[in-house]
PDB file of C-alpha atoms and ligand atoms in Angstrom:
ATOM      1  CA  MET A  56      67.383  96.392  98.599  1.00 89.00           C
ATOM      2  CA  LYS A  57      68.329  99.914  99.677  1.00 92.00           C
ATOM      3  CA  PRO A  58      67.408 100.722 103.295  1.00 94.00           C
ATOM      4  CA  PHE A  59      64.097 102.580 103.648  1.00 96.00           C
ATOM      5  CA  PRO A  60      64.427 106.357 103.968  1.00 97.00           C
ATOM      6  CA  GLN A  61      63.834 108.092 107.313  1.00 98.00           C
ATOM      7  CA  HIS A  62      60.923 110.133 105.894  1.00 98.00           C
ATOM      8  CA  LEU A  63      58.190 109.418 103.344  1.00 98.00           C
ATOM      9  CA  LEU A  64      57.686 112.771 101.649  1.00 98.00           C
ATOM     10  CA  SER A  65      57.353 111.823  97.988  1.00 98.00           C
ATOM     11  CA  ILE A  66      56.676 108.574  96.150  1.00 98.00           C
ATOM     12  CA  THR A  67      60.072 109.175  94.518  1.00 98.00           C
ATOM     13  CA  ASP A  68      61.711 108.575  97.921  1.00 98.00           C
ATOM     14  CA  LEU A  69      61.073 104.877  97.237  1.00 98.00           C
ATOM     15  CA  THR A  70      62.533 102.498  94.693  1.00 98.00           C
ATOM     16  CA  ARG A  71      60.480  99.951  92.827  1.00 98.00           C
ATOM     17  CA  ALA A  72      61.812  97.200  95.123  1.00 97.00           C
ATOM     18  CA  GLN A  73      60.832  99.204  98.213  1.00 97.00           C
ATOM     19  CA  ILE A  74      57.312  99.843  96.863  1.00 98.00           C
ATOM     20  CA  ASN A  75      56.914  96.128  96.123  1.00 98.00           C
ATOM     21  CA  ALA A  76      58.225  95.295  99.596  1.00 97.00           C
ATOM     22  CA  LEU A  77      55.617  97.597 101.190  1.00 97.00           C
ATOM     23  CA  ILE A  78      52.892  95.936  99.090  1.00 98.00           C
ATOM     24  CA  ASP A  79      54.055  92.478 100.227  1.00 97.00           C
ATOM     25  CA  PHE A  80      54.379  93.669 103.809  1.00 97.00           C
ATOM     26  CA  SER A  81      50.749  94.928 103.735  1.00 98.00           C
ATOM     27  CA  GLN A  82      49.286  91.474 102.999  1.00 97.00           C
ATOM     28  CA  PRO A  83      49.513  90.062 106.564  1.00 97.00           C
ATOM     29  CA  PHE A  84      48.092  93.350 107.832  1.00 98.00           C
ATOM     30  CA  LEU A  85      45.102  92.887 105.508  1.00 98.00           C
ATOM     31  CA  ASP A  86      44.602  89.436 107.073  1.00 98.00           C
ATOM     32  CA  LEU A  87      44.981  90.846 110.592  1.00 97.00           C
ATOM     33  CA  SER A  88      42.386  93.515 109.812  1.00 96.00           C
ATOM     34  CA  ARG A  89      39.914  90.768 108.871  1.00 97.00           C
ATOM     35  CA  ASP A  90      40.501  88.753 112.062  1.00 97.00           C
ATOM     36  CA  ASP A  91      38.073  88.870 114.925  1.00 97.00           C
ATOM     37  CA  ILE A  92      40.778  90.331 117.165  1.00 97.00           C
ATOM     38  CA  ARG A  93      42.385  93.112 115.105  1.00 97.00           C
ATOM     39  CA  LYS A  94      45.435  93.760 117.238  1.00 97.00           C
ATOM     40  CA  ALA A  95      49.146  93.007 117.214  1.00 97.00           C
ATOM     41  CA  SER A  96      51.734  94.314 119.615  1.00 97.00           C
ATOM     42  CA  THR A  97      54.602  95.101 117.265  1.00 97.00           C
ATOM     43  CA  MET A  98      54.410  98.891 117.651  1.00 98.00           C
ATOM     44  CA  ARG A  99      54.067  98.823 121.446  1.00 98.00           C
ATOM     45  CA  GLY A 100      56.129 101.674 122.833  1.00 98.00           C
ATOM     46  CA  LYS A 101      56.051 103.660 119.565  1.00 98.00           C
ATOM     47  CA  THR A 102      54.353 107.054 119.329  1.00 98.00           C
ATOM     48  CA  VAL A 103      52.602 108.347 116.217  1.00 98.00           C
ATOM     49  CA  ILE A 104      51.254 111.897 115.881  1.00 98.00           C
ATOM     50  CA  ASN A 105      48.695 112.756 113.195  1.00 98.00           C
ATOM     51  CA  LEU A 106      49.116 116.492 112.567  1.00 97.00           C
ATOM     52  CA  PHE A 107      46.309 117.589 110.245  1.00 97.00           C
ATOM     53  CA  PHE A 108      45.934 121.173 109.034  1.00 96.00           C
ATOM     54  CA  GLU A 109      43.370 120.184 106.351  1.00 95.00           C
ATOM     55  CA  ASN A 110      40.204 118.123 106.551  1.00 91.00           C
ATOM     56  CA  SER A 111      40.471 114.382 106.169  1.00 94.00           C
ATOM     57  CA  THR A 112      38.294 111.341 106.765  1.00 95.00           C
ATOM     58  CA  ARG A 113      40.219 108.466 105.175  1.00 96.00           C
ATOM     59  CA  THR A 114      43.880 109.352 105.601  1.00 98.00           C
ATOM     60  CA  ARG A 115      43.625 110.501 109.194  1.00 98.00           C
ATOM     61  CA  SER A 116      41.434 107.680 110.439  1.00 98.00           C
ATOM     62  CA  SER A 117      43.384 105.027 108.573  1.00 98.00           C
ATOM     63  CA  PHE A 118      46.692 106.175 110.081  1.00 98.00           C
ATOM     64  CA  GLU A 119      44.992 106.206 113.488  1.00 98.00           C
ATOM     65  CA  ILE A 120      43.509 102.726 113.083  1.00 98.00           C
ATOM     66  CA  ALA A 121      46.785 101.446 111.582  1.00 98.00           C
ATOM     67  CA  GLY A 122      48.801 102.665 114.580  1.00 98.00           C
ATOM     68  CA  LYS A 123      46.253 101.416 117.118  1.00 98.00           C
ATOM     69  CA  ARG A 124      45.966  97.976 115.500  1.00 98.00           C
ATOM     70  CA  LEU A 125      49.703  97.612 116.033  1.00 98.00           C
ATOM     71  CA  SER A 126      49.497  98.919 119.645  1.00 98.00           C
ATOM     72  CA  ALA A 127      51.256 102.247 119.020  1.00 98.00           C
ATOM     73  CA  ASP A 128      50.196 105.310 121.012  1.00 98.00           C
ATOM     74  CA  VAL A 129      48.438 107.565 118.491  1.00 98.00           C
ATOM     75  CA  ILE A 130      47.763 111.244 119.083  1.00 97.00           C
ATOM     76  CA  ASN A 131      45.585 113.303 116.710  1.00 97.00           C
ATOM     77  CA  ILE A 132      46.075 117.042 116.387  1.00 96.00           C
ATOM     78  CA  SER A 133      43.934 119.139 114.080  1.00 93.00           C
ATOM     79  CA  ALA A 134      44.916 122.711 113.301  1.00 85.00           C
ATOM     80  CA  SER A 135      41.588 124.093 114.458  1.00 83.00           C
ATOM     81  CA  MET A 136      42.274 122.816 117.994  1.00 80.00           C
ATOM     82  CA  SER A 137      45.996 123.594 118.163  1.00 82.00           C
ATOM     83  CA  ALA A 138      48.195 126.583 119.022  1.00 82.00           C
ATOM     84  CA  VAL A 139      48.266 127.382 115.278  1.00 83.00           C
ATOM     85  CA  GLN A 140      45.034 129.260 116.061  1.00 82.00           C
ATOM     86  CA  LYS A 141      47.103 131.419 118.435  1.00 88.00           C
ATOM     87  CA  GLY A 142      49.557 132.382 115.704  1.00 91.00           C
ATOM     88  CA  GLU A 143      52.233 129.684 116.095  1.00 94.00           C
ATOM     89  CA  THR A 144      54.293 129.016 112.952  1.00 95.00           C
ATOM     90  CA  LEU A 145      54.477 125.638 111.220  1.00 95.00           C
ATOM     91  CA  MET A 146      58.143 125.387 112.216  1.00 96.00           C
ATOM     92  CA  ASP A 147      57.420 126.026 115.914  1.00 96.00           C
ATOM     93  CA  THR A 148      54.499 123.580 115.915  1.00 96.00           C
ATOM     94  CA  GLY A 149      56.684 120.937 114.246  1.00 97.00           C
ATOM     95  CA  GLN A 150      59.653 121.467 116.543  1.00 97.00           C
ATOM     96  CA  THR A 151      57.417 121.460 119.627  1.00 97.00           C
ATOM     97  CA  LEU A 152      55.887 118.119 118.674  1.00 97.00           C
ATOM     98  CA  ALA A 153      59.273 116.646 117.696  1.00 98.00           C
ATOM     99  CA  ALA A 154      60.597 117.621 121.163  1.00 98.00           C
ATOM    100  CA  MET A 155      58.044 115.182 122.634  1.00 98.00           C
ATOM    101  CA  ARG A 156      59.952 112.463 120.784  1.00 98.00           C
ATOM    102  CA  PRO A 157      57.298 110.751 118.633  1.00 98.00           C
ATOM    103  CA  HIS A 158      58.608 108.073 116.299  1.00 98.00           C
ATOM    104  CA  VAL A 159      56.432 109.237 113.388  1.00 98.00           C
ATOM    105  CA  VAL A 160      54.545 112.451 112.585  1.00 98.00           C
ATOM    106  CA  VAL A 161      52.003 112.220 109.754  1.00 98.00           C
ATOM    107  CA  VAL A 162      51.390 115.687 108.326  1.00 98.00           C
ATOM    108  CA  ARG A 163      48.630 117.009 106.093  1.00 98.00           C
ATOM    109  CA  HIS A 164      48.900 120.663 105.134  1.00 97.00           C
ATOM    110  CA  GLY A 165      47.440 122.957 102.474  1.00 96.00           C
ATOM    111  CA  ASP A 166      50.847 124.227 101.335  1.00 96.00           C
ATOM    112  CA  SER A 167      52.930 122.291  98.826  1.00 97.00           C
ATOM    113  CA  GLY A 168      56.367 121.559 100.301  1.00 98.00           C
ATOM    114  CA  SER A 169      55.252 121.859 103.949  1.00 98.00           C
ATOM    115  CA  CYS A 170      56.205 118.243 104.774  1.00 98.00           C
ATOM    116  CA  HIS A 171      59.675 118.690 103.249  1.00 98.00           C
ATOM    117  CA  PHE A 172      60.018 121.873 105.304  1.00 98.00           C
ATOM    118  CA  LEU A 173      59.146 120.041 108.529  1.00 98.00           C
ATOM    119  CA  ALA A 174      61.485 117.161 107.718  1.00 98.00           C
ATOM    120  CA  LYS A 175      64.284 119.681 107.261  1.00 98.00           C
ATOM    121  CA  HIS A 176      63.587 121.557 110.475  1.00 98.00           C
ATOM    122  CA  THR A 177      62.897 118.684 112.889  1.00 97.00           C
ATOM    123  CA  GLN A 178      65.114 115.936 114.191  1.00 96.00           C
ATOM    124  CA  GLY A 179      64.763 112.417 115.516  1.00 97.00           C
ATOM    125  CA  THR A 180      61.331 111.695 114.024  1.00 98.00           C
ATOM    126  CA  SER A 181      60.034 110.352 110.707  1.00 98.00           C
ATOM    127  CA  ILE A 182      57.775 112.722 108.783  1.00 98.00           C
ATOM    128  CA  VAL A 183      55.115 111.165 106.552  1.00 99.00           C
ATOM    129  CA  ASN A 184      53.427 113.259 103.886  1.00 98.00           C
ATOM    130  CA  GLY A 185      49.684 112.774 104.361  1.00 98.00           C
ATOM    131  CA  GLY A 186      48.994 115.220 101.488  1.00 98.00           C
ATOM    132  CA  ASP A 187      50.705 118.596 100.962  1.00 98.00           C
ATOM    133  CA  GLY A 188      48.721 121.118  98.930  1.00 97.00           C
ATOM    134  CA  ALA A 189      48.548 120.229  95.246  1.00 97.00           C
ATOM    135  CA  HIS A 190      51.944 118.565  95.474  1.00 98.00           C
ATOM    136  CA  GLU A 191      51.956 114.891  96.554  1.00 98.00           C
ATOM    137  CA  HIS A 192      50.042 112.183  98.389  1.00 98.00           C
ATOM    138  CA  PRO A 193      52.404 109.189  98.423  1.00 99.00           C
ATOM    139  CA  THR A 194      50.480 107.018 100.902  1.00 99.00           C
ATOM    140  CA  GLN A 195      47.322 107.230  98.742  1.00 98.00           C
ATOM    141  CA  VAL A 196      49.267 106.046  95.714  1.00 98.00           C
ATOM    142  CA  LEU A 197      50.860 103.188  97.677  1.00 98.00           C
ATOM    143  CA  THR A 198      47.343 102.189  98.757  1.00 98.00           C
ATOM    144  CA  ASP A 199      46.196 102.286  95.114  1.00 99.00           C
ATOM    145  CA  LEU A 200      49.160 100.176  94.024  1.00 99.00           C
ATOM    146  CA  LEU A 201      48.283  97.560  96.661  1.00 98.00           C
ATOM    147  CA  THR A 202      44.671  97.579  95.404  1.00 98.00           C
ATOM    148  CA  LEU A 203      45.709  97.235  91.751  1.00 98.00           C
ATOM    149  CA  LYS A 204      48.359  94.610  92.426  1.00 98.00           C
ATOM    150  CA  ASN A 205      45.867  92.478  94.355  1.00 98.00           C
ATOM    151  CA  ALA A 206      43.400  92.763  91.456  1.00 98.00           C
ATOM    152  CA  TRP A 207      45.817  92.309  88.549  1.00 98.00           C
ATOM    153  CA  GLY A 208      48.977  90.658  89.899  1.00 97.00           C
ATOM    154  CA  ASP A 209      51.144  93.414  88.413  1.00 97.00           C
ATOM    155  CA  VAL A 210      50.689  97.033  87.357  1.00 98.00           C
ATOM    156  CA  LYS A 211      53.491  96.920  84.782  1.00 98.00           C
ATOM    157  CA  GLY A 212      52.244  97.712  81.273  1.00 98.00           C
ATOM    158  CA  LYS A 213      48.728  98.683  82.433  1.00 98.00           C
ATOM    159  CA  VAL A 214      46.987 101.896  81.349  1.00 98.00           C
ATOM    160  CA  ILE A 215      45.551 104.124  84.079  1.00 98.00           C
ATOM    161  CA  THR A 216      43.333 106.983  82.913  1.00 98.00           C
ATOM    162  CA  ILE A 217      43.066 109.815  85.447  1.00 99.00           C
ATOM    163  CA  VAL A 218      40.108 112.139  84.924  1.00 98.00           C
ATOM    164  CA  GLY A 219      39.252 115.522  86.397  1.00 98.00           C
ATOM    165  CA  ASP A 220      41.048 118.251  88.287  1.00 97.00           C
ATOM    166  CA  ILE A 221      44.591 117.132  87.446  1.00 98.00           C
ATOM    167  CA  LYS A 222      45.994 120.619  88.049  1.00 97.00           C
ATOM    168  CA  HIS A 223      45.222 120.669  91.769  1.00 97.00           C
ATOM    169  CA  SER A 224      45.461 116.941  92.473  1.00 98.00           C
ATOM    170  CA  ARG A 225      48.328 115.692  94.636  1.00 98.00           C
ATOM    171  CA  VAL A 226      47.070 112.167  93.938  1.00 98.00           C
ATOM    172  CA  ALA A 227      47.474 112.639  90.161  1.00 98.00           C
ATOM    173  CA  ARG A 228      50.966 114.061  90.571  1.00 98.00           C
ATOM    174  CA  SER A 229      52.108 111.173  92.783  1.00 98.00           C
ATOM    175  CA  HIS A 230      50.656 108.690  90.258  1.00 98.00           C
ATOM    176  CA  LEU A 231      52.507 110.369  87.388  1.00 98.00           C
ATOM    177  CA  LEU A 232      55.745 109.947  89.351  1.00 98.00           C
ATOM    178  CA  ALA A 233      54.908 106.387  90.457  1.00 98.00           C
ATOM    179  CA  ALA A 234      54.118 105.345  86.875  1.00 98.00           C
ATOM    180  CA  LYS A 235      57.735 105.852  85.883  1.00 98.00           C
ATOM    181  CA  ILE A 236      58.983 103.825  88.848  1.00 98.00           C
ATOM    182  CA  MET A 237      56.492 100.969  88.440  1.00 98.00           C
ATOM    183  CA  GLY A 238      56.195 100.852  84.635  1.00 98.00           C
ATOM    184  CA  TYR A 239      52.523 101.671  84.018  1.00 98.00           C
ATOM    185  CA  SER A 240      51.282 104.379  81.691  1.00 98.00           C
ATOM    186  CA  VAL A 241      49.008 107.271  82.538  1.00 98.00           C
ATOM    187  CA  ARG A 242      46.460 109.092  80.393  1.00 98.00           C
ATOM    188  CA  VAL A 243      45.079 112.341  81.792  1.00 98.00           C
ATOM    189  CA  VAL A 244      41.699 113.746  80.809  1.00 98.00           C
ATOM    190  CA  ALA A 245      40.570 117.264  81.723  1.00 98.00           C
ATOM    191  CA  PRO A 246      39.594 120.616  80.298  1.00 96.00           C
ATOM    192  CA  LYS A 247      42.680 122.747  79.580  1.00 95.00           C
ATOM    193  CA  THR A 248      41.796 124.934  82.573  1.00 94.00           C
ATOM    194  CA  LEU A 249      42.273 121.972  84.937  1.00 96.00           C
ATOM    195  CA  LEU A 250      45.593 120.766  83.520  1.00 97.00           C
ATOM    196  CA  PRO A 251      49.014 122.093  84.545  1.00 95.00           C
ATOM    197  CA  LEU A 252      50.971 123.691  81.684  1.00 95.00           C
ATOM    198  CA  HIS A 253      53.330 121.236  79.910  1.00 96.00           C
ATOM    199  CA  ILE A 254      51.945 118.235  81.816  1.00 97.00           C
ATOM    200  CA  GLU A 255      52.928 115.996  78.870  1.00 97.00           C
ATOM    201  CA  LYS A 256      56.543 116.502  80.012  1.00 97.00           C
ATOM    202  CA  MET A 257      55.685 114.252  82.971  1.00 97.00           C
ATOM    203  CA  GLY A 258      55.377 111.408  80.461  1.00 97.00           C
ATOM    204  CA  CYS A 259      51.586 111.073  80.173  1.00 98.00           C
ATOM    205  CA  ASP A 260      49.184 111.172  77.221  1.00 98.00           C
ATOM    206  CA  VAL A 261      46.843 114.154  77.382  1.00 98.00           C
ATOM    207  CA  PHE A 262      43.173 114.046  76.316  1.00 98.00           C
ATOM    208  CA  HIS A 263      40.409 116.630  76.456  1.00 96.00           C
ATOM    209  CA  ARG A 264      37.560 114.331  75.321  1.00 97.00           C
ATOM    210  CA  PHE A 265      36.791 111.595  77.844  1.00 98.00           C
ATOM    211  CA  GLU A 266      35.578 109.117  75.179  1.00 97.00           C
ATOM    212  CA  ASP A 267      38.910 109.337  73.320  1.00 97.00           C
ATOM    213  CA  ALA A 268      40.839 108.237  76.405  1.00 98.00           C
ATOM    214  CA  ILE A 269      38.579 105.628  77.868  1.00 98.00           C
ATOM    215  CA  VAL A 270      38.875 102.864  75.239  1.00 97.00           C
ATOM    216  CA  GLY A 271      41.817 100.629  76.138  1.00 97.00           C
ATOM    217  CA  SER A 272      42.032 101.820  79.762  1.00 98.00           C
ATOM    218  CA  ASP A 273      42.683  99.172  82.417  1.00 98.00           C
ATOM    219  CA  CYS A 274      41.730 101.547  85.204  1.00 98.00           C
ATOM    220  CA  ILE A 275      39.634 104.720  85.260  1.00 98.00           C
ATOM    221  CA  TYR A 276      40.734 106.911  88.159  1.00 99.00           C
ATOM    222  CA  MET A 277      38.206 109.670  88.916  1.00 98.00           C
ATOM    223  CA  LEU A 278      39.122 112.842  90.813  1.00 98.00           C
ATOM    224  CA  ARG A 279      37.120 115.358  92.785  1.00 97.00           C
ATOM    225  CA  ILE A 280      37.259 119.030  91.789  1.00 94.00           C
ATOM    226  CA  GLN A 281      39.519 120.568  94.436  1.00 94.00           C
ATOM    227  CA  ASN A 282      37.269 123.556  95.170  1.00 88.00           C
ATOM    228  CA  GLU A 283      39.428 124.539  98.137  1.00 90.00           C
ATOM    229  CA  ARG A 284      42.379 125.068  95.751  1.00 88.00           C
ATOM    230  CA  LEU A 285      40.557 126.809  92.864  1.00 84.00           C
ATOM    231  CA  LYS A 286      41.399 130.514  92.910  1.00 74.00           C
ATOM    232  CA  THR A 287      38.406 131.419  90.730  1.00 74.00           C
ATOM    233  CA  ASN A 288      35.297 129.488  89.877  1.00 71.00           C
ATOM    234  CA  CYS A 289      35.619 129.929  86.115  1.00 77.00           C
ATOM    235  CA  SER A 290      37.571 126.751  85.247  1.00 85.00           C
ATOM    236  CA  PHE A 291      34.400 125.332  83.643  1.00 89.00           C
ATOM    237  CA  PRO A 292      30.996 126.836  82.858  1.00 89.00           C
ATOM    238  CA  SER A 293      28.902 124.953  85.425  1.00 92.00           C
ATOM    239  CA  ILE A 294      28.854 121.731  87.439  1.00 94.00           C
ATOM    240  CA  ARG A 295      26.183 120.403  85.073  1.00 95.00           C
ATOM    241  CA  GLU A 296      28.362 120.964  82.003  1.00 95.00           C
ATOM    242  CA  TYR A 297      31.443 119.592  83.789  1.00 96.00           C
ATOM    243  CA  HIS A 298      29.487 116.458  84.627  1.00 97.00           C
ATOM    244  CA  GLU A 299      28.313 116.088  81.032  1.00 97.00           C
ATOM    245  CA  ALA A 300      31.824 116.335  79.625  1.00 97.00           C
ATOM    246  CA  TYR A 301      33.927 114.700  82.348  1.00 98.00           C
ATOM    247  CA  GLY A 302      31.610 112.694  84.599  1.00 98.00           C
ATOM    248  CA  LEU A 303      31.940 108.899  84.587  1.00 98.00           C
ATOM    249  CA  ASN A 304      28.469 107.543  83.818  1.00 98.00           C
ATOM    250  CA  MET A 305      27.365 104.076  82.746  1.00 98.00           C
ATOM    251  CA  ALA A 306      27.427 104.909  79.009  1.00 98.00           C
ATOM    252  CA  ARG A 307      31.085 105.944  79.221  1.00 98.00           C
ATOM    253  CA  PHE A 308      32.019 103.070  81.526  1.00 98.00           C
ATOM    254  CA  LYS A 309      30.637 100.613  78.914  1.00 98.00           C
ATOM    255  CA  LEU A 310      33.409 101.753  76.552  1.00 98.00           C
ATOM    256  CA  ALA A 311      35.887 100.010  78.900  1.00 97.00           C
ATOM    257  CA  SER A 312      33.702  97.756  81.003  1.00 95.00           C
ATOM    258  CA  ASP A 313      36.599  95.511  82.147  1.00 97.00           C
ATOM    259  CA  ALA A 314      38.366  98.508  83.672  1.00 98.00           C
ATOM    260  CA  LEU A 315      38.636  98.961  87.413  1.00 98.00           C
ATOM    261  CA  ILE A 316      37.180 102.190  88.805  1.00 98.00           C
ATOM    262  CA  LEU A 317      39.209 103.997  91.449  1.00 98.00           C
ATOM    263  CA  HIS A 318      38.603 107.228  93.373  1.00 98.00           C
ATOM    264  CA  PRO A 319      40.661 108.500  96.323  1.00 98.00           C
ATOM    265  CA  GLY A 320      37.532 109.925  97.988  1.00 97.00           C
ATOM    266  CA  PRO A 321      35.672 111.908  98.994  1.00 97.00           C
ATOM    267  CA  MET A 322      33.409 111.290  95.983  1.00 97.00           C
ATOM    268  CA  ASN A 323      30.980 113.906  94.774  1.00 97.00           C
ATOM    269  CA  ARG A 324      28.296 111.644  93.357  1.00 98.00           C
ATOM    270  CA  GLY A 325      26.524 113.234  90.415  1.00 97.00           C
ATOM    271  CA  VAL A 326      29.552 115.454  89.644  1.00 97.00           C
ATOM    272  CA  GLU A 327      32.610 113.367  88.649  1.00 98.00           C
ATOM    273  CA  ILE A 328      30.865 109.985  89.009  1.00 98.00           C
ATOM    274  CA  THR A 329      27.302 108.720  88.937  1.00 98.00           C
ATOM    275  CA  SER A 330      26.066 106.494  91.748  1.00 98.00           C
ATOM    276  CA  ASP A 331      25.470 103.449  89.534  1.00 98.00           C
ATOM    277  CA  VAL A 332      29.152 103.495  88.473  1.00 98.00           C
ATOM    278  CA  ALA A 333      30.432 104.248  91.989  1.00 98.00           C
ATOM    279  CA  ASN A 334      28.488 101.224  93.274  1.00 98.00           C
ATOM    280  CA  HIS A 335      29.410  98.928  90.334  1.00 98.00           C
ATOM    281  CA  ALA A 336      31.162  95.593  90.970  1.00 98.00           C
ATOM    282  CA  GLN A 337      34.270  96.957  89.179  1.00 98.00           C
ATOM    283  CA  SER A 338      34.467  99.875  91.622  1.00 98.00           C
ATOM    284  CA  GLN A 339      37.422  99.546  93.998  1.00 98.00           C
ATOM    285  CA  VAL A 340      36.558 102.565  96.138  1.00 98.00           C
ATOM    286  CA  LEU A 341      35.900 100.655  99.360  1.00 98.00           C
ATOM    287  CA  ASN A 342      38.772  98.243  98.665  1.00 98.00           C
ATOM    288  CA  GLN A 343      41.027 101.305  98.452  1.00 98.00           C
ATOM    289  CA  VAL A 344      39.831 102.327 101.917  1.00 98.00           C
ATOM    290  CA  GLU A 345      40.343  98.844 103.395  1.00 98.00           C
ATOM    291  CA  ASN A 346      43.763  98.514 101.773  1.00 98.00           C
ATOM    292  CA  GLY A 347      44.664 102.003 103.034  1.00 98.00           C
ATOM    293  CA  VAL A 348      44.729 100.755 106.630  1.00 98.00           C
ATOM    294  CA  ALA A 349      46.950  97.762 105.787  1.00 98.00           C
ATOM    295  CA  MET A 350      49.332  99.869 103.691  1.00 98.00           C
ATOM    296  CA  ARG A 351      49.622 102.462 106.469  1.00 98.00           C
ATOM    297  CA  MET A 352      50.354  99.662 108.970  1.00 98.00           C
ATOM    298  CA  ALA A 353      53.186  98.605 106.648  1.00 98.00           C
ATOM    299  CA  ILE A 354      54.451 102.187 106.286  1.00 98.00           C
ATOM    300  CA  LEU A 355      54.415 102.936 110.028  1.00 98.00           C
ATOM    301  CA  SER A 356      56.096  99.615 110.836  1.00 98.00           C
ATOM    302  CA  THR A 357      58.771 100.101 108.211  1.00 98.00           C
ATOM    303  CA  LEU A 358      59.578 103.645 109.318  1.00 98.00           C
ATOM    304  CA  CYS A 359      59.940 102.307 112.868  1.00 97.00           C
ATOM    305  CA  GLY A 360      62.354  99.633 111.645  1.00 95.00           C
ATOM    306  CA  LEU A 361      59.912  96.749 112.230  1.00 93.00           C
ATOM    307  CA  GLU A 362      59.726  94.330 109.374  1.00 71.00           C
ATOM    308  CA  ALA A 363      57.635  91.424 110.605  1.00 59.00           C
ATOM    309  CA  LEU A 364      54.253  91.032 112.231  1.00 57.00           C
TER     310      LEU A 364
HETATM  311  N1  LIG B 271      41.583 112.590  99.549  1.00 82.56           N
HETATM  312  C1  LIG B 271      42.408 113.040  98.445  1.00 82.56           C
HETATM  313  C2  LIG B 271      43.377 114.120  98.898  1.00 82.56           C
HETATM  314  O1  LIG B 271      43.439 114.423 100.070  1.00 82.56           O
HETATM  315  C3  LIG B 271      41.610 113.473  97.269  1.00 82.56           C
HETATM  316  C4  LIG B 271      40.643 114.607  97.494  1.00 82.56           C
HETATM  317  O2  LIG B 271      40.600 115.195  98.564  1.00 82.56           O
HETATM  318  O3  LIG B 271      39.932 114.914  96.550  1.00 82.56           O
HETATM  319  O4  LIG B 271      44.081 114.654  98.066  1.00 82.56           O
END
């Protein structure tokens, strides 16, 4: 297997063998996270900085818990409490933190390409993309792949139907790239206003009617409308009409009732998903969260060159 890269900026930084290795490496961390004492010492002496310029519940806390469970020193910085408020540039903030010699900096930023920019302009630290604008979210997709592999055994040949604001979703984009590496197929469902132009060139099947896509899906992956990235609010007539056309409700779910339901969170219940479906036994939403900690333990360990618990 090729050595792991220094940074994790895009899912395409990893080969299929490396993704499978991270999935395998996560399994003992899942067990550790279910033990009474949820602590190992493998990352003692390692420093992880969470640098978050955008809001986050899951990604930030799971990187923090992941680092702490492995005894790393974890520092959280949010833009609202940092010198960014005093006019400091992203480059200066990144170089300042890198000068403190952390092993890993996890970055979330509203601009696409910001993590690549920091990786280029800092030295001696691993940069992890914790979500950059509408571009990519590789650690979410790795978490999803762990969840799906543990449910199915293998994702190869499966059909994942992604529904909602595809245009502004970094999760959708990373899945479209991961599908080619891992051998699953992706259907996307959205109104034309929430689809990037020429998306079919990324190798997916495009649908505008939810019912047409749902039959034959192995997984239905629901997305939140990324209001913070919508330049105007005229992508659809109203939330009520959006929900009627693109919301996952029980009647639609019955068209593929063996499918797993995924959502990266945060969910807007009553908009893209109804509560009865979100709480259904096929829903993997909380498994995704649990697996997210184990996968991030595997990612941090691997980037620090540690391969065993
Ligand atoms: N948590 C995911 C992200 O940061 C999805 C979302 O926010 O809707 O991209």
